[in-house]
Amino acid sequence: MQRPINHRKQRLYCPGPTPVPLDASIRALETNIYHRSPEFKEVFKETADKLKPFFDSDQSPLILTSSGTGALEAAVTNLTDYNDEVMVINGGKFGERWNLMAKAYGCHTHTLEIPWGQSPNIDEIEKVLKANPNIKALFIQANETSTGVAFPIETIAKRVRSISSEILIIVDAVSALVAHHVKLNSWDLDCIISGSQKGFGVPPGLAFLSMSKRAIDRMSTRPRFYFDLKKEFKNQIEGQSCWTPATSLILTLNRSLDYLCELGVDGCVEHHKAMSEACREGVKALGLELFSQDHHSQALTAINLPESIDGNKLIKLCRERYGAYFAGGQDQAKGKIVRIAHLGIFDQFELITGLSILEQGLSDLGYEFELGASLTAATRHMRNRHQP
Ligand SMILES: *Cc1c(COP(=O)(O)O)cnc(C)c1O
């Protein structure tokens, strides 16, 4: 097949990094910036302020220079002590990461293993917590990116709080924020972590972390240095991070947040709900099934591929022939699924293009369906939704 004329155009459909608006990218070119200058302090404070509503916290979240995992690790080191008992919900690659990190720092983990594609059974969580009253913290994902399942954090938090008002609820919302509500105050959570390259439309390199007063009061006594969050909170109130921040990414973030703030948090979540519904309608119209069995993510859609289609081949083909970057499956899902992100500063027409490329790839590999079926279904869903 002939390559399209703009075959060098790269279209991102992976769950991070997500597309960055051009004017936000351009802001990163302002490179002659001193991060201790009064001008930059203002930008830093303003940016943190714009982030705040996405966390539902009183205090602006910390902006850390690292990928999301750095902030996850900071949560572990700042909120647990050596030998602490903690509970981990493991329903995919990122649940596994919590588990590995907690273990690496000497915590005793009580892990609830959930089959990939499912969300945790809340009675099971209760059972583990009641059987182990020394558990000090619960580590969970709001959106398990490897399986396309969004865990019902609000309901889970309610149940946890009915058992204990002391357990710290620590939520990896790296791929959830902007697409889903995750509310520190209203849901009585203790720590929410996110990252720049998912819902916020910024390249990788920044992580965000918000904490409850309860968590701040219970900071660990572990030795730490770069991620000493107590020190960060003190400095960042003044618009200063402890160490040199990634200034260009903060400028990009400041601009990308303008797009998100224009819709507001509710608007962003509603938009992602519509996108994810349209994507699922499109997928179903192709005769394909979802990998996620309930609580489908609004950030990405994980699709089961028919036996006849090799997922790795499909993803390679979509990339090399059509310039689209989809994500495949990891571990047990490798080669069996394709994941399409519809996250961040991303609109319905980009989704339609993504579905179109998916159709091309499936068709090239001999899968039979009515060409255009997913585009019609997704478009129809969007139109119906927007009828007054
Ligand atoms: C992307 C992601 C992370 C962070 O990954 P980094 O590569 O360190 O930015 C953590 N948790 C989830 C659920 C994610 O999707």
PDB file of C-alpha atoms and ligand atoms in Angstrom, residues 15 67-70 72 94 97 141 143-145 172-175 195 197-198 204, ligand 1:
ATOM      1  CA  PRO A  15      -2.018   6.516  27.064  1.00  0.00           C
ATOM      2  CA  SER A  67       7.907  11.258  35.751  1.00  0.00           C
ATOM      3  CA  GLY A  68       4.784   9.999  37.508  1.00  0.00           C
ATOM      4  CA  THR A  69       6.645   7.143  39.134  1.00  0.00           C
ATOM      5  CA  GLY A  70       8.926   9.563  40.995  1.00  0.00           C
ATOM      6  CA  LEU A  72       4.504   7.545  43.445  1.00  0.00           C
ATOM      7  CA  PHE A  94       0.455  -0.190  37.759  1.00  0.00           C
ATOM      8  CA  ARG A  97       4.207  -1.122  40.547  1.00  0.00           C
ATOM      9  CA  GLN A 141      -5.024   3.254  41.018  1.00  0.00           C
ATOM     10  CA  ASN A 143      -7.405   4.276  36.416  1.00  0.00           C
ATOM     11  CA  GLU A 144      -5.480   1.090  35.677  1.00  0.00           C
ATOM     12  CA  THR A 145      -3.915   2.090  32.366  1.00  0.00           C
ATOM     13  CA  ASP A 172      -2.300   6.854  41.682  1.00  0.00           C
ATOM     14  CA  ALA A 173      -4.372   9.085  39.419  1.00  0.00           C
ATOM     15  CA  VAL A 174      -1.624   9.567  36.856  1.00  0.00           C
ATOM     16  CA  SER A 175      -3.847   8.554  33.932  1.00  0.00           C
ATOM     17  CA  GLY A 195       1.684  13.378  35.847  1.00  0.00           C
ATOM     18  CA  GLN A 197       2.024  13.550  29.970  1.00  0.00           C
ATOM     19  CA  LYS A 198      -1.421  12.041  30.466  1.00  0.00           C
ATOM     20  CA  PRO A 204       6.662  13.872  30.200  1.00  0.00           C
TER      21      PRO A 204
HETATM   22  C1  LIG B   1       1.713   6.532  33.193  1.00  0.00           C
HETATM   23  C2  LIG B   1       1.314   6.049  34.516  1.00  0.00           C
HETATM   24  C3  LIG B   1       2.165   6.178  35.634  1.00  0.00           C
HETATM   25  C4  LIG B   1       3.475   6.887  35.642  1.00  0.00           C
HETATM   26  O1  LIG B   1       4.368   6.462  34.738  1.00  0.00           O
HETATM   27  P1  LIG B   1       5.675   7.328  34.422  1.00  0.00           P
HETATM   28  O2  LIG B   1       6.178   6.617  33.217  1.00  0.00           O
HETATM   29  O3  LIG B   1       6.567   7.240  35.564  1.00  0.00           O
HETATM   30  O4  LIG B   1       5.221   8.730  34.157  1.00  0.00           O
HETATM   31  C5  LIG B   1       1.720   5.719  36.853  1.00  0.00           C
HETATM   32  N1  LIG B   1       0.512   5.175  36.985  1.00  0.00           N
HETATM   33  C6  LIG B   1      -0.337   5.045  35.958  1.00  0.00           C
HETATM   34  C7  LIG B   1      -1.673   4.452  36.212  1.00  0.00           C
HETATM   35  C8  LIG B   1       0.025   5.481  34.693  1.00  0.00           C
HETATM   36  O5  LIG B   1      -0.819   5.368  33.672  1.00  0.00           O
END
